[in-house]
Coordinates of C-alpha atoms and ligand atoms in Angstrom, one line a residue:
Chain A
M2 CA 0.0 0.0 0.0
R3 CA 2.7 2.4 1.1
H4 CA 4.7 1.3 -1.9
Y5 CA 1.9 2.4 -4.2
V6 CA 1.6 5.8 -2.6
I7 CA 5.3 6.5 -3.1
L8 CA 5.2 5.2 -6.7
I9 CA 2.2 7.4 -7.6
S10 CA 3.5 10.5 -5.9
L11 CA 6.8 10.1 -7.7
L12 CA 5.0 9.6 -11.0
V13 CA 2.8 12.7 -10.4
L14 CA 5.8 14.8 -9.6
L15 CA 7.7 13.7 -12.7
L16 CA 4.8 14.2 -15.1
G17 CA 3.9 17.5 -13.5
L18 CA 7.5 18.7 -14.0
T19 CA 7.4 17.7 -17.6
V20 CA 4.1 19.4 -18.2
W21 CA 5.2 22.6 -16.4
I22 CA 8.5 22.9 -18.4
T23 CA 6.9 22.1 -21.7
S24 CA 4.2 24.8 -21.1
L25 CA 6.8 27.5 -20.4
D26 CA 7.3 30.2 -23.1
W27 CA 11.0 30.5 -22.6
I28 CA 13.6 28.5 -20.8
K29 CA 16.1 31.4 -21.2
E30 CA 14.3 34.5 -22.3
G31 CA 15.1 35.3 -26.0
V32 CA 17.5 32.4 -26.3
Y33 CA 16.1 28.9 -25.6
R34 CA 12.6 27.7 -25.9
P35 CA 11.4 24.4 -24.3
F36 CA 10.9 21.4 -26.6
A37 CA 7.4 21.2 -27.9
W38 CA 4.8 18.5 -27.0
G39 CA 5.3 17.0 -30.5
D40 CA 9.1 16.6 -29.8
I41 CA 8.5 14.9 -26.5
A42 CA 5.9 12.5 -27.9
N43 CA 8.2 11.5 -30.8
C44 CA 11.2 11.1 -28.5
T45 CA 9.2 9.0 -26.0
K46 CA 7.9 6.8 -28.8
A47 CA 11.4 6.3 -30.2
H48 CA 12.7 5.6 -26.7
L49 CA 10.1 3.0 -26.1
E50 CA 10.7 1.4 -29.4
M51 CA 14.4 1.0 -28.7
V52 CA 13.7 -0.4 -25.3
V53 CA 11.1 -2.9 -26.5
I54 CA 13.2 -4.1 -29.4
A55 CA 16.4 -4.4 -27.3
E56 CA 14.4 -6.1 -24.4
L57 CA 12.7 -8.6 -26.7
I58 CA 16.1 -9.6 -28.2
A59 CA 17.6 -9.8 -24.7
I60 CA 14.7 -12.1 -23.6
A61 CA 15.0 -14.2 -26.7
I62 CA 18.7 -14.8 -26.1
G63 CA 18.8 -14.7 -22.3
V64 CA 16.0 -17.0 -21.2
P65 CA 16.9 -20.0 -23.4
L66 CA 20.6 -19.5 -22.8
G67 CA 20.1 -19.2 -19.0
I68 CA 18.0 -22.4 -19.0
L69 CA 20.3 -24.2 -21.3
V70 CA 23.3 -23.8 -19.1
T71 CA 21.4 -25.5 -16.2
R72 CA 21.1 -28.7 -18.3
P73 CA 23.7 -31.4 -17.4
V74 CA 24.9 -31.6 -21.0
F75 CA 25.9 -27.9 -21.0
R76 CA 27.3 -27.8 -17.5
K77 CA 30.7 -26.9 -18.8
L78 CA 29.4 -23.7 -20.3
T79 CA 27.8 -22.4 -17.1
T80 CA 30.8 -20.7 -15.7
P81 CA 32.0 -19.0 -18.9
I82 CA 28.6 -17.8 -19.9
I83 CA 27.3 -16.6 -16.5
G84 CA 30.7 -15.3 -15.6
G85 CA 31.1 -13.5 -19.0
A86 CA 27.7 -11.9 -18.6
N87 CA 28.7 -10.7 -15.1
V88 CA 31.9 -9.1 -16.5
G89 CA 29.8 -7.6 -19.3
Q90 CA 27.6 -5.8 -16.8
S91 CA 30.6 -4.5 -14.8
I92 CA 31.7 -2.4 -17.8
P93 CA 30.0 1.0 -17.6
S94 CA 27.1 1.4 -19.9
L95 CA 28.6 4.5 -21.5
A96 CA 31.7 2.4 -22.4
V97 CA 29.6 -0.4 -24.0
I98 CA 27.8 2.2 -26.1
A99 CA 31.0 4.0 -27.0
I100 CA 32.6 0.7 -28.1
M101 CA 29.7 -0.1 -30.4
A102 CA 30.0 3.0 -32.5
P103 CA 33.3 2.3 -34.1
I104 CA 32.4 -1.3 -34.6
L105 CA 28.9 -1.0 -36.0
G106 CA 28.9 2.6 -37.1
F107 CA 26.6 5.4 -36.0
G108 CA 22.9 4.6 -36.0
L109 CA 20.1 2.8 -34.3
Q110 CA 21.6 -0.6 -34.8
S111 CA 24.6 0.2 -32.7
A112 CA 22.4 1.6 -29.9
I113 CA 20.2 -1.5 -29.9
V114 CA 23.1 -3.9 -29.8
A115 CA 24.6 -2.0 -26.9
L116 CA 21.3 -2.1 -25.1
V117 CA 20.9 -5.8 -25.7
I118 CA 24.4 -6.6 -24.3
Y119 CA 23.7 -4.4 -21.3
G120 CA 20.2 -5.7 -20.6
L121 CA 21.0 -9.4 -21.2
L122 CA 22.7 -10.1 -17.9
P123 CA 19.7 -9.8 -15.5
V124 CA 17.6 -11.9 -17.8
L125 CA 20.3 -14.5 -18.3
R126 CA 21.3 -14.7 -14.6
N127 CA 17.8 -14.9 -13.3
S128 CA 16.8 -17.6 -15.8
Y129 CA 19.8 -19.6 -14.7
T130 CA 19.2 -19.1 -10.9
G131 CA 15.5 -19.5 -11.3
I132 CA 16.0 -23.0 -12.6
S133 CA 19.0 -24.1 -10.6
N134 CA 17.6 -23.0 -7.3
I135 CA 14.7 -25.4 -7.6
D136 CA 14.9 -27.9 -4.7
P137 CA 16.6 -31.0 -6.3
A138 CA 14.2 -33.2 -4.4
I139 CA 11.3 -31.9 -6.4
V140 CA 13.0 -32.8 -9.7
E141 CA 14.1 -36.2 -8.3
A142 CA 10.5 -37.0 -7.2
A143 CA 9.3 -36.0 -10.7
R144 CA 11.9 -38.2 -12.4
G145 CA 11.1 -41.1 -9.9
M146 CA 7.5 -40.9 -11.0
G147 CA 8.4 -41.4 -14.6
M148 CA 8.2 -37.8 -16.0
S149 CA 10.3 -37.3 -19.1
R150 CA 12.9 -34.4 -19.1
R151 CA 10.6 -32.4 -21.3
Q152 CA 7.6 -32.9 -19.0
I153 CA 9.6 -31.9 -16.0
A154 CA 10.8 -28.8 -17.7
R155 CA 7.3 -27.8 -18.8
K156 CA 5.2 -28.8 -15.8
I157 CA 7.6 -28.3 -12.9
E158 CA 10.8 -26.3 -13.7
L159 CA 9.4 -23.5 -15.8
P160 CA 6.4 -22.7 -13.6
L161 CA 8.7 -22.7 -10.5
A162 CA 11.3 -20.5 -12.1
L163 CA 8.9 -18.1 -13.8
P164 CA 8.6 -15.5 -11.0
V165 CA 12.4 -15.3 -10.8
I166 CA 12.8 -15.0 -14.6
M167 CA 10.1 -12.4 -14.7
T168 CA 11.9 -10.4 -12.1
G169 CA 15.1 -10.5 -14.2
I170 CA 13.1 -9.2 -17.2
R171 CA 11.6 -6.4 -15.1
V172 CA 15.0 -5.3 -13.7
S173 CA 16.5 -5.5 -17.2
T174 CA 13.8 -3.4 -18.7
V175 CA 14.1 -0.7 -16.1
I176 CA 17.9 -0.6 -16.5
T177 CA 17.5 -0.4 -20.3
V178 CA 15.1 2.6 -20.1
G179 CA 17.9 4.4 -18.3
T180 CA 20.7 3.2 -20.5
A181 CA 18.7 4.2 -23.6
E182 CA 19.3 7.8 -22.7
L183 CA 22.8 7.4 -23.9
A184 CA 21.8 5.9 -27.3
V185 CA 21.7 9.3 -28.8
L186 CA 25.5 9.4 -28.5
V187 CA 25.9 6.7 -31.1
G188 CA 23.2 8.0 -33.4
G189 CA 20.2 6.5 -31.7
A190 CA 17.0 8.3 -31.0
G191 CA 15.0 8.7 -27.8
L192 CA 14.5 11.1 -24.9
G193 CA 18.3 11.3 -24.7
R194 CA 18.1 13.8 -27.5
I195 CA 16.3 16.3 -25.2
T196 CA 18.5 15.6 -22.2
L197 CA 21.7 15.9 -24.2
A198 CA 20.5 19.2 -25.7
G199 CA 20.1 20.5 -22.2
V200 CA 23.6 19.3 -21.3
Y201 CA 25.1 21.1 -24.4
T202 CA 23.3 24.3 -23.7
M203 CA 23.7 24.0 -20.0
Q204 CA 20.0 24.5 -19.3
P205 CA 18.9 22.4 -16.3
L206 CA 15.2 22.7 -17.2
T207 CA 15.9 21.2 -20.7
I208 CA 17.8 18.4 -19.1
L209 CA 14.8 17.8 -16.8
Q210 CA 12.5 18.0 -19.7
G211 CA 14.2 14.8 -21.1
A212 CA 15.1 13.1 -17.8
A213 CA 11.7 13.4 -16.1
P214 CA 9.7 11.5 -18.8
T215 CA 12.5 8.9 -18.9
A216 CA 12.2 8.2 -15.2
A217 CA 8.4 8.2 -15.5
L218 CA 8.7 5.6 -18.3
A219 CA 10.9 3.4 -16.2
I220 CA 8.4 3.5 -13.3
I221 CA 5.4 2.7 -15.5
L222 CA 7.1 -0.2 -17.3
G223 CA 8.4 -1.6 -14.0
F224 CA 4.9 -1.4 -12.5
I225 CA 3.3 -3.1 -15.5
L226 CA 5.8 -5.9 -15.5
A227 CA 5.5 -6.4 -11.7
R228 CA 1.7 -6.9 -12.3
V229 CA 2.4 -9.3 -15.2
E230 CA 4.8 -11.2 -12.9
G231 CA 2.2 -11.5 -10.2
G232 CA -0.4 -12.8 -12.7
M233 CA 1.9 -15.4 -14.1
T234 CA 3.0 -16.8 -10.7
S235 CA 1.4 -20.0 -9.6
R236 CA -1.0 -19.6 -6.7
G237 CA 0.8 -22.4 -4.9
L238 CA 3.9 -20.2 -4.7
K239 CA 2.0 -17.2 -3.3
V240 CA 0.1 -19.0 -0.5
K241 CA 1.6 -18.3 3.0
A242 CA 3.0 -21.3 4.8
E243 CA 0.5 -22.2 7.6
M244 CA 2.0 -22.7 11.0
A245 CA 1.2 -26.2 12.0
Chain B
M14 CA 8.8 -60.2 -7.3
I15 CA 12.1 -58.3 -7.3
K16 CA 15.4 -60.0 -7.7
L17 CA 18.8 -58.4 -7.3
D18 CA 21.6 -60.4 -8.8
M19 CA 25.2 -59.5 -8.0
V20 CA 24.3 -55.8 -8.2
T21 CA 27.2 -53.4 -8.1
K22 CA 27.6 -49.6 -8.2
V23 CA 30.8 -47.8 -8.8
Y24 CA 30.3 -44.1 -9.0
P25 CA 32.3 -42.1 -11.6
D26 CA 34.6 -40.9 -8.9
G27 CA 35.6 -44.5 -8.0
T28 CA 33.4 -44.9 -4.9
E29 CA 32.3 -48.5 -4.6
A30 CA 28.8 -47.8 -3.1
V31 CA 27.3 -51.3 -3.6
K32 CA 29.2 -54.5 -4.0
N33 CA 27.8 -57.7 -5.4
V34 CA 24.5 -57.5 -3.6
S35 CA 22.0 -60.3 -4.3
F36 CA 18.6 -60.9 -2.7
E37 CA 15.0 -61.4 -3.5
I38 CA 11.8 -59.7 -2.4
G39 CA 8.6 -61.7 -2.5
Q40 CA 5.3 -60.4 -3.8
G41 CA 3.6 -58.3 -1.1
E42 CA 6.6 -58.3 1.2
L43 CA 8.0 -55.3 2.9
C44 CA 11.7 -55.4 2.7
V45 CA 13.7 -53.0 4.8
L46 CA 17.2 -51.9 3.7
L47 CA 18.9 -51.2 7.0
G48 CA 22.4 -50.0 7.8
P49 CA 24.6 -47.1 9.0
S50 CA 24.6 -43.9 7.0
G51 CA 26.6 -44.2 3.8
C52 CA 26.4 -48.0 3.5
G53 CA 24.7 -47.9 0.2
K54 CA 21.0 -48.2 1.0
T55 CA 19.8 -45.3 -1.1
T56 CA 22.1 -46.3 -4.0
T57 CA 20.7 -49.8 -4.0
M58 CA 17.1 -48.6 -3.9
K59 CA 17.6 -46.0 -6.7
M60 CA 19.1 -48.7 -9.0
I61 CA 15.7 -50.5 -8.8
N62 CA 13.9 -47.6 -10.6
R63 CA 17.0 -46.7 -12.5
L64 CA 17.4 -43.2 -11.1
I65 CA 21.0 -44.4 -10.6
P66 CA 22.5 -46.4 -13.5
I67 CA 23.7 -49.9 -12.4
T68 CA 27.3 -50.6 -13.2
G69 CA 27.3 -54.4 -12.6
G70 CA 24.8 -57.2 -12.1
T71 CA 21.1 -57.3 -13.0
I72 CA 17.8 -56.4 -11.4
Y73 CA 14.8 -58.4 -12.4
I74 CA 11.2 -57.5 -11.8
D75 CA 8.9 -60.5 -12.3
G76 CA 11.7 -62.1 -14.2
V77 CA 12.3 -59.2 -16.6
D78 CA 15.6 -57.5 -16.7
T79 CA 14.9 -53.9 -15.7
A80 CA 17.7 -52.6 -17.9
K81 CA 15.7 -53.7 -20.9
M82 CA 12.6 -51.8 -20.0
D83 CA 11.7 -48.2 -20.9
E84 CA 12.8 -46.2 -17.9
N85 CA 9.9 -43.9 -17.7
A86 CA 7.4 -46.8 -18.1
L87 CA 9.3 -48.7 -15.4
R88 CA 9.1 -45.8 -13.0
R89 CA 5.4 -45.2 -13.5
D90 CA 4.8 -48.7 -12.2
I91 CA 7.0 -48.2 -9.1
G92 CA 5.8 -45.8 -6.5
Y93 CA 8.5 -43.5 -5.1
A94 CA 8.6 -41.6 -1.8
I95 CA 11.6 -39.9 -0.3
Q96 CA 12.4 -38.2 2.9
Q97 CA 12.5 -34.7 1.4
I98 CA 9.1 -35.5 -0.1
G99 CA 9.5 -33.2 -3.1
L100 CA 5.9 -32.2 -3.5
F101 CA 5.3 -29.9 -6.5
P102 CA 4.6 -26.5 -4.9
N103 CA 2.9 -25.2 -8.0
M104 CA 0.3 -27.9 -8.0
T105 CA -2.5 -28.6 -5.6
V106 CA -2.5 -31.7 -3.4
G107 CA -4.9 -33.3 -5.7
R108 CA -2.8 -32.6 -8.8
N109 CA 0.3 -33.9 -7.0
I110 CA -1.4 -37.2 -6.2
E111 CA -2.8 -37.4 -9.8
T112 CA 0.7 -37.1 -11.3
V113 CA 1.2 -40.7 -12.3
P114 CA -2.4 -41.3 -13.2
E115 CA -2.1 -38.3 -15.5
L116 CA 1.1 -39.6 -17.0
K117 CA -0.6 -42.9 -17.6
G118 CA -3.5 -41.2 -19.3
W119 CA -6.3 -42.1 -17.0
P120 CA -9.6 -40.3 -17.7
E121 CA -10.1 -37.2 -15.5
N122 CA -13.0 -38.6 -13.3
K123 CA -11.0 -41.7 -12.5
R124 CA -8.0 -39.6 -11.6
R125 CA -10.0 -37.3 -9.3
Q126 CA -11.6 -40.3 -7.7
R127 CA -8.2 -41.8 -7.1
G128 CA -7.0 -38.6 -5.4
E129 CA -10.0 -38.5 -3.0
E130 CA -9.6 -42.2 -2.3
L131 CA -5.9 -41.9 -1.4
L132 CA -6.4 -38.9 0.8
K133 CA -9.1 -40.8 2.7
L134 CA -6.7 -43.8 3.0
M135 CA -4.1 -41.5 4.5
G136 CA -6.7 -40.3 7.0
M137 CA -7.1 -36.8 5.5
D138 CA -10.3 -35.1 4.7
S139 CA -10.3 -34.9 0.9
G140 CA -12.7 -32.0 0.7
E141 CA -10.4 -29.9 2.9
F142 CA -7.1 -30.9 1.4
I143 CA -7.5 -31.8 -2.3
G144 CA -7.4 -28.1 -3.3
K145 CA -4.7 -27.0 -0.9
Y146 CA -1.1 -26.3 -2.0
P147 CA 1.9 -28.1 -0.5
R148 CA 3.1 -24.9 1.3
E149 CA -0.1 -24.9 3.3
L150 CA 0.6 -28.3 4.8
S151 CA 2.3 -29.3 8.0
G152 CA 5.3 -31.7 7.9
G153 CA 3.1 -34.8 8.8
Q154 CA 0.5 -33.8 6.3
S155 CA 3.1 -33.3 3.5
Q156 CA 4.6 -36.7 4.3
R157 CA 1.1 -38.4 4.0
V158 CA 0.5 -36.6 0.7
G159 CA 4.0 -37.8 -0.4
V160 CA 3.0 -41.4 0.3
A161 CA -0.4 -40.9 -1.3
R162 CA 1.3 -39.6 -4.4
A163 CA 3.6 -42.6 -4.5
L164 CA 0.5 -44.8 -4.5
G165 CA -1.2 -42.6 -7.1
G166 CA -0.9 -44.9 -10.1
D167 CA -1.7 -48.0 -8.0
P168 CA 1.8 -49.4 -8.6
P169 CA 2.5 -53.0 -7.5
I170 CA 5.9 -51.9 -6.1
L171 CA 6.8 -49.0 -3.8
L172 CA 10.2 -47.6 -3.0
M173 CA 10.5 -45.5 0.1
D174 CA 13.7 -43.8 1.2
E175 CA 13.4 -42.8 4.9
P176 CA 9.9 -41.4 4.3
F177 CA 9.3 -40.8 8.0
G178 CA 12.9 -39.6 8.7
A179 CA 12.4 -35.9 9.0
I180 CA 9.3 -35.9 11.3
D181 CA 9.0 -35.5 15.0
P182 CA 9.0 -38.9 16.9
I183 CA 5.3 -38.8 17.9
T184 CA 4.0 -38.2 14.4
R185 CA 6.5 -40.7 13.1
V186 CA 5.1 -43.5 15.3
R187 CA 1.6 -42.6 14.2
L188 CA 2.6 -42.6 10.5
Q189 CA 4.3 -45.9 10.9
D190 CA 1.2 -47.4 12.5
E191 CA -1.1 -46.0 9.8
F192 CA 1.3 -47.2 7.2
L193 CA 1.4 -50.8 8.5
K194 CA -2.4 -50.9 8.6
I195 CA -2.6 -49.6 5.0
Q196 CA 0.0 -52.2 3.9
Q197 CA -2.0 -55.0 5.5
T198 CA -4.8 -54.2 3.0
L199 CA -2.8 -53.1 0.0
K200 CA -0.1 -55.8 0.1
K201 CA 2.3 -53.9 -2.1
T202 CA 5.9 -55.1 -2.6
I203 CA 7.9 -52.5 -0.7
I204 CA 11.5 -51.6 -0.4
F205 CA 11.9 -49.4 2.6
V206 CA 15.2 -47.6 3.4
T207 CA 16.0 -46.7 7.0
H208 CA 18.9 -46.4 9.4
D209 CA 16.6 -46.8 12.4
I210 CA 16.6 -50.4 13.7
Y211 CA 13.3 -49.9 15.6
E212 CA 11.6 -48.8 12.4
A213 CA 13.1 -51.7 10.6
I214 CA 11.9 -54.3 13.2
K215 CA 8.5 -52.7 13.4
L216 CA 7.8 -52.5 9.7
G217 CA 9.9 -55.2 8.0
D218 CA 8.8 -58.7 6.9
R219 CA 12.5 -59.0 6.1
I220 CA 15.5 -56.9 6.7
A221 CA 18.5 -56.5 4.5
L222 CA 21.3 -55.3 6.7
M223 CA 24.1 -53.6 4.8
K224 CA 27.6 -52.5 5.7
E225 CA 30.0 -50.6 3.4
G226 CA 28.2 -51.6 0.3
E227 CA 27.8 -55.2 1.1
L228 CA 24.8 -57.2 2.2
V229 CA 25.6 -58.7 5.7
Q230 CA 22.4 -60.5 6.6
Y231 CA 19.1 -60.9 4.9
D232 CA 16.5 -62.3 7.3
T233 CA 13.3 -61.8 9.2
P234 CA 13.5 -59.3 12.1
A235 CA 13.4 -62.2 14.7
D236 CA 16.3 -64.0 13.1
L237 CA 18.3 -60.8 12.8
L238 CA 17.8 -60.2 16.5
Y239 CA 18.3 -63.7 17.8
N240 CA 20.3 -65.3 15.1
P241 CA 22.9 -62.6 14.2
K242 CA 25.3 -63.8 11.6
N243 CA 28.3 -62.0 13.0
E244 CA 29.6 -59.5 15.4
F245 CA 28.6 -56.5 13.2
V246 CA 25.0 -57.6 13.2
E247 CA 25.1 -58.3 17.0
N248 CA 26.5 -54.8 17.6
F249 CA 24.1 -53.2 15.2
V250 CA 21.0 -54.7 16.8
G251 CA 22.4 -53.8 20.2
A252 CA 22.7 -55.4 23.7
D253 CA 19.0 -54.7 24.4
R254 CA 17.9 -56.9 21.5
A255 CA 15.7 -59.0 23.8
L256 CA 13.7 -55.9 24.5
K257 CA 13.6 -54.9 20.9
G258 CA 11.9 -58.2 20.2
L259 CA 8.9 -57.0 22.1
Q260 CA 8.3 -54.8 19.1
L261 CA 7.7 -58.0 17.0
I262 CA 4.8 -59.3 19.1
R263 CA 1.3 -57.9 19.3
V264 CA -1.2 -58.4 22.0
K265 CA -3.4 -60.6 19.8
D266 CA -0.5 -63.0 19.3
V267 CA -0.3 -63.8 23.0
V268 CA -3.7 -63.0 24.6
K269 CA -6.3 -65.5 23.4
A270 CA -8.8 -66.5 26.1
S271 CA -11.4 -64.1 27.3
P272 CA -10.7 -63.1 30.9
P273 CA -12.7 -63.7 34.0
T274 CA -14.6 -60.6 35.0
V275 CA -16.8 -59.2 37.6
K276 CA -19.8 -56.8 37.4
S277 CA -19.6 -53.6 39.4
G278 CA -22.8 -54.6 41.3
E279 CA -21.5 -57.9 42.7
K280 CA -20.9 -58.3 46.4
T281 CA -17.3 -58.2 47.5
E282 CA -17.5 -61.3 49.7
I283 CA -18.6 -63.5 46.8
V284 CA -15.9 -62.1 44.7
R285 CA -13.3 -62.8 47.4
E286 CA -14.4 -66.4 47.4
R287 CA -14.1 -66.6 43.6
M288 CA -10.6 -65.2 43.7
E289 CA -9.5 -67.6 46.3
R290 CA -10.9 -70.6 44.5
A291 CA -9.3 -69.5 41.2
G292 CA -6.0 -68.5 42.9
I293 CA -6.0 -65.0 41.4
N294 CA -5.7 -61.6 43.1
W295 CA -7.0 -59.2 40.4
L296 CA -10.1 -59.0 38.3
A297 CA -11.3 -56.7 35.5
V298 CA -14.6 -55.0 36.2
V299 CA -17.2 -54.6 33.4
N300 CA -20.7 -53.3 33.1
G301 CA -23.7 -55.1 31.7
D302 CA -22.6 -54.5 28.1
G303 CA -19.2 -55.8 28.7
N304 CA -17.6 -52.3 28.7
F305 CA -14.4 -52.1 30.7
L306 CA -14.7 -50.0 33.8
G307 CA -11.6 -50.7 35.9
G308 CA -9.9 -53.3 38.0
V309 CA -10.3 -54.7 41.5
G310 CA -7.5 -56.2 43.6
K311 CA -8.0 -58.8 46.4
A312 CA -6.6 -56.4 49.0
D313 CA -9.2 -53.8 48.2
L314 CA -12.2 -56.1 48.7
G315 CA -12.5 -55.4 52.4
K316 CA -13.1 -51.7 51.9
G317 CA -16.7 -51.9 50.8
D318 CA -19.8 -54.0 50.1
S319 CA -20.0 -54.0 46.3
V320 CA -17.3 -54.1 43.7
G321 CA -18.3 -50.8 42.4
D322 CA -17.4 -49.1 45.7
V323 CA -13.9 -50.6 45.9
M324 CA -12.7 -50.9 42.3
S325 CA -10.1 -48.5 40.9
P326 CA -11.1 -47.1 37.6
S327 CA -8.3 -47.2 35.0
A328 CA -7.7 -45.2 31.9
E329 CA -4.8 -47.2 30.6
T330 CA -5.8 -49.9 28.1
A331 CA -4.3 -51.5 25.0
T332 CA -5.8 -53.0 21.9
A333 CA -5.3 -56.3 20.1
N334 CA -2.9 -54.6 17.7
T335 CA -0.7 -52.9 20.3
V336 CA 2.9 -54.1 20.2
L337 CA 4.3 -55.6 23.4
N338 CA 6.9 -53.0 24.0
E339 CA 4.2 -50.3 24.2
V340 CA 2.2 -52.5 26.6
F341 CA 5.3 -53.1 28.7
S342 CA 6.1 -49.4 28.8
L343 CA 2.6 -48.5 29.8
M344 CA 2.6 -51.0 32.6
L345 CA 5.9 -49.8 33.9
S346 CA 5.1 -46.1 33.8
H347 CA 1.7 -46.6 35.5
G348 CA 2.8 -49.2 37.9
L349 CA 0.3 -51.8 36.7
D350 CA 0.6 -55.6 37.0
N351 CA -2.3 -56.2 34.5
L352 CA -3.3 -54.2 31.5
P353 CA -6.8 -54.6 30.0
I354 CA -7.2 -55.1 26.3
V355 CA -10.3 -53.4 24.8
D356 CA -11.8 -53.1 21.3
K357 CA -12.6 -49.8 19.8
D358 CA -15.9 -49.6 21.7
N359 CA -14.1 -50.1 25.0
R360 CA -15.4 -53.7 25.3
L361 CA -13.0 -55.9 27.3
Q362 CA -11.3 -58.4 25.1
G363 CA -8.7 -59.7 27.5
V364 CA -6.0 -58.9 30.1
I365 CA -2.3 -59.0 29.7
S366 CA 0.2 -59.5 32.6
F367 CA 3.9 -59.3 33.0
D368 CA 4.1 -63.0 33.1
T369 CA 2.4 -63.2 29.6
I370 CA 5.0 -60.8 28.2
R371 CA 7.9 -62.8 29.8
K372 CA 6.7 -66.1 28.3
A373 CA 6.2 -64.6 24.9
L374 CA 9.7 -63.2 24.8
V375 CA 11.2 -66.5 26.0
E376 CA 9.4 -68.3 23.2
L377 CA 10.5 -65.8 20.6
T378 CA 14.2 -66.0 21.7
Q379 CA 14.0 -69.8 21.6
R380 CA 12.5 -69.8 18.2
G381 CA 15.3 -67.6 16.9
K382 CA 18.0 -69.9 18.5
T383 CA 16.6 -73.1 17.0
G384 CA 15.3 -71.9 13.7
Ligands
LIG15 N1 26.8 -39.3 -6.7 C1 27.7 -39.9 -5.9 N2 29.0 -39.8 -6.3 C2 30.0 -40.4 -5.6 N3 29.7 -41.1 -4.4 C3 28.5 -41.1 -4.0 C4 27.4 -40.5 -4.7 N4 26.3 -40.8 -4.1 C5 26.6 -41.5 -3.0 N5 27.9 -41.7 -2.9 C6 28.6 -42.5 -1.9 O1 28.2 -43.8 -2.0 C7 28.1 -44.3 -0.6 C8 26.7 -44.9 -0.4 O2 25.8 -43.8 -0.4 P1 24.2 -43.9 -0.1 O3 23.7 -45.0 -1.0 O4 23.6 -42.6 -0.3 O5 24.2 -44.4 1.4 P2 23.0 -44.5 2.4 O6 21.7 -44.3 1.7 O7 23.1 -45.9 3.0 O8 23.3 -43.5 3.5 C9 28.5 -43.3 0.3 O9 29.9 -43.5 0.6 C10 28.3 -42.0 -0.5 O10 29.3 -41.0 -0.1
LIG16 MG1 20.3 -42.6 2.1

């Protein structure tokens, strides 16, 4: 309950700030005007597109790969892949994006590749831990009753790991919304354009005009994904243990 | 029937967990695999349903080499219950129990019926529990559901690895008693792993005692106690093996005749005469319907006119199915020389005395020594 109050207050504050700045006539009398509503809408749309595309790719790679390295056949790959992803995330996001430009050239593709690389780790790591933290007795019981590997994965392992995997996707999405601010540096689009313009012209209000909607976007996406996560979690995992 | 023939397991790291073990388990028998921790009980058991691949020898079920069967089909016909239970937390109790029926493709109404039937068998209210989730259950309830799930597909064979190991002693004894009763009607072929000699003696038709991967003795509980093959067995069963044997005898095995009784309305003088004539100094008191009320000793008869005035009402009773070590312990802790045996309606069935217990034990020990 308290959680919601904080969330909504923050959202109201951020959106209010955006509305206020956008409705000003001048940011600096006679020199800078605020970005128009049309610009904000276009930048938000571009920002969202980048995030969604990058996130879908991160999920498409991260979830199967994370699950795959829990399988006995691929055990040898666990350390290099999970470790590699960990190292990847320890590189600052700005550096990842900066590295992409010389390799892939300026443009949206560089920005998206950088976002995928950066957003992959939480998805990959949570998919891996979600599956490998399942009580081995549960899987043994399933095997002992004659379930095939496939049936165990579909009926037992995936439903049990789903909440953890969904958390990874949510964390990754929220991070990616923030990282996407930097995409403009390598020729991407998004709300970073507005923020960066404010940085160049040293106008705090212009910076806020880009940063506030970005933060609001992160909060809204995080909230939606938390609800989805709750809806997808088996009721049996939500019930409270009865003291007996 | 299950037959192990020179079964051997060498783990990839070189551990020789099971060495040339051979024995047979008859249809409907409960065979206990007993031995100290790490002696290879679990490994032996899991080779039967092929959760652990065998590295030497053969296991036959009804004459068929299990290595030649489809492993999932094999497992669906062998119930499996383990100490950690491993209930599926994302499924209701009902769905958990219906796991094997579902794998076997039973129609839905038959599955549901099976779930309700098994919960009832485990002494659980199916209406209350069938829709609950494992996380809503207590330890004892989870364990019961685990056993119910193992019985789900009505398998002829059951493998149980310390299924009552992680439960408090009181619940454990109750689960053992319930389980014995269930087994008497189901007559499954059961391999039961435990390191607890009391549990082994109480439950087993036969006990396979293992040590460091080898089978040391395969015998009935009485023979294991009174005919130990070597020093290891003797030490394992312990110096109090005579007392442990009490676990093997039930009241109904030793108390046959219906006892002499008195009614609470009878006059004490007449009762005194009867006692003197029969040479006894204690009688059970019943009412007109044969319900047990208490006992009366010869020494108390002088204290009043009618038996009802002088008798001592007693709450301690046993049933025909009580094992003698429980009877013995009840008598000791309540200072009784005689313990009444009643049926479930509290009707007196007999009386057991210290002397009866002593004679039964001597007989059991003798049988072990000669047979
Ligand atoms: N996967 C394994 N790899 C190597 N050694 C094992 C493995 N599992 C069990 N062992 C060893 O095999 C022996 C028998 O183990 P186990 O069958 O579990 O014994 P028990 O059930 O009687 O306690 C022990 O020495 C144990 O350490
Ligand atoms: Mg074991």
